[in-house]
Amino acid sequence: QVQLVESGGGLVQAGGSLSLACAASGRTFSLYAMGWFRQAPGKEREFVAAIGRSSRSTNYADSVKGRFTISRDNSKNMVYLQMNSLKPEDTAVYYCAADETLYPHNRYQQYDYWGQGTQVTVSS
């Protein structure tokens, strides 16, 4: 079992930045690829970014490439999402997820563990 807790959401103006964090506990964190997903009201959950076990591999949705950066610190059992140049369409609840696999991927159905989510609101 892995427990995930997100933090760092909030309200920001368009063009601003936010940094999300996800704290993991339970099984060995370094066994898991980690992902960030988001869900806006009335919309499907969508992939944002993912990072492999050792940070060598990352994967981003086209909509956030060049603006968001995913990173992890296996010594602290943490994964981060730095979000820059935020847009109103980035408004959503952001979820951290873990999958016991080597490579980062965007298939949310395969992620085994999920956090409760943190709200990000970008005003225009």
PDB file of N, CA and C in Angstrom, residues 5 9 15 32 43 46-48 53 55 61 70 83-84 89 95 99-100 108 115:
ATOM      1  N   VAL A   5      -0.348  12.168  -0.363  1.00  0.00           N
ATOM      2  CA  VAL A   5      -0.992  13.391   0.114  1.00  0.00           C
ATOM      3  C   VAL A   5      -0.435  14.570  -0.670  1.00  0.00           C
ATOM      4  N   GLY A   9      -1.791  23.538  -3.610  1.00  0.00           N
ATOM      5  CA  GLY A   9      -2.762  24.177  -4.491  1.00  0.00           C
ATOM      6  C   GLY A   9      -3.165  25.544  -3.967  1.00  0.00           C
ATOM      7  N   GLY A  15      -0.723  33.619 -15.706  1.00  0.00           N
ATOM      8  CA  GLY A  15       0.676  34.000 -15.867  1.00  0.00           C
ATOM      9  C   GLY A  15       1.534  33.724 -14.650  1.00  0.00           C
ATOM     10  N   TYR A  32       8.130   3.044  -7.661  1.00  0.00           N
ATOM     11  CA  TYR A  32       6.956   3.546  -8.356  1.00  0.00           C
ATOM     12  C   TYR A  32       7.287   4.652  -9.351  1.00  0.00           C
ATOM     13  N   LYS A  43     -15.499  17.452 -16.527  1.00  0.00           N
ATOM     14  CA  LYS A  43     -14.569  16.899 -17.527  1.00  0.00           C
ATOM     15  C   LYS A  43     -13.948  15.611 -17.021  1.00  0.00           C
ATOM     16  N   GLU A  46      -7.579  13.975 -16.696  1.00  0.00           N
ATOM     17  CA  GLU A  46      -6.596  13.988 -17.774  1.00  0.00           C
ATOM     18  C   GLU A  46      -5.172  13.976 -17.242  1.00  0.00           C
ATOM     19  N   PHE A  47      -4.319  13.405 -18.054  1.00  0.00           N
ATOM     20  CA  PHE A  47      -2.898  13.283 -17.726  1.00  0.00           C
ATOM     21  C   PHE A  47      -2.224  14.652 -17.804  1.00  0.00           C
ATOM     22  N   VAL A  48      -1.321  14.889 -16.855  1.00  0.00           N
ATOM     23  CA  VAL A  48      -0.537  16.118 -16.857  1.00  0.00           C
ATOM     24  C   VAL A  48       0.946  15.805 -17.081  1.00  0.00           C
ATOM     25  N   ARG A  53      10.965   5.921 -12.195  1.00  0.00           N
ATOM     26  CA  ARG A  53      11.487   5.597 -10.867  1.00  0.00           C
ATOM     27  C   ARG A  53      12.723   6.413 -10.499  1.00  0.00           C
ATOM     28  N   SER A  55      13.934   9.217 -12.130  1.00  0.00           N
ATOM     29  CA  SER A  55      13.902  10.589 -12.665  1.00  0.00           C
ATOM     30  C   SER A  55      14.514  10.721 -14.044  1.00  0.00           C
ATOM     31  N   ALA A  61       1.950  16.005 -20.914  1.00  0.00           N
ATOM     32  CA  ALA A  61       0.882  16.299 -21.850  1.00  0.00           C
ATOM     33  C   ALA A  61       1.299  17.483 -22.712  1.00  0.00           C
ATOM     34  N   ILE A  70       7.964  18.239 -13.776  1.00  0.00           N
ATOM     35  CA  ILE A  70       7.795  17.229 -12.732  1.00  0.00           C
ATOM     36  C   ILE A  70       9.174  16.805 -12.242  1.00  0.00           C
ATOM     37  N   MET A  83       4.553  24.558 -11.732  1.00  0.00           N
ATOM     38  CA  MET A  83       3.661  25.038 -12.782  1.00  0.00           C
ATOM     39  C   MET A  83       3.904  26.520 -13.003  1.00  0.00           C
ATOM     40  N   ASN A  84       4.353  26.861 -14.189  1.00  0.00           N
ATOM     41  CA  ASN A  84       4.625  28.254 -14.561  1.00  0.00           C
ATOM     42  C   ASN A  84       3.700  28.686 -15.702  1.00  0.00           C
ATOM     43  N   GLU A  89      -7.368  27.751 -18.107  1.00  0.00           N
ATOM     44  CA  GLU A  89      -7.722  26.367 -18.451  1.00  0.00           C
ATOM     45  C   GLU A  89      -6.943  25.330 -17.658  1.00  0.00           C
ATOM     46  N   TYR A  95      -4.255  15.648  -8.980  1.00  0.00           N
ATOM     47  CA  TYR A  95      -4.060  14.406  -8.237  1.00  0.00           C
ATOM     48  C   TYR A  95      -2.670  13.845  -8.500  1.00  0.00           C
ATOM     49  N   ASP A  99       2.301   4.183  -9.694  1.00  0.00           N
ATOM     50  CA  ASP A  99       2.179   2.908 -10.396  1.00  0.00           C
ATOM     51  C   ASP A  99       3.498   2.161 -10.257  1.00  0.00           C
ATOM     52  N   GLU A 100       3.424   0.903  -9.822  1.00  0.00           N
ATOM     53  CA  GLU A 100       4.642   0.122  -9.606  1.00  0.00           C
ATOM     54  C   GLU A 100       5.180  -0.378 -10.940  1.00  0.00           C
ATOM     55  N   TYR A 108      -4.175   6.521 -16.931  1.00  0.00           N
ATOM     56  CA  TYR A 108      -4.589   6.673 -15.539  1.00  0.00           C
ATOM     57  C   TYR A 108      -5.193   5.391 -14.986  1.00  0.00           C
ATOM     58  N   GLY A 115      -3.850  10.148  -4.536  1.00  0.00           N
ATOM     59  CA  GLY A 115      -4.086  11.060  -3.435  1.00  0.00           C
ATOM     60  C   GLY A 115      -5.492  11.625  -3.497  1.00  0.00           C
TER      61      GLY A 115
END
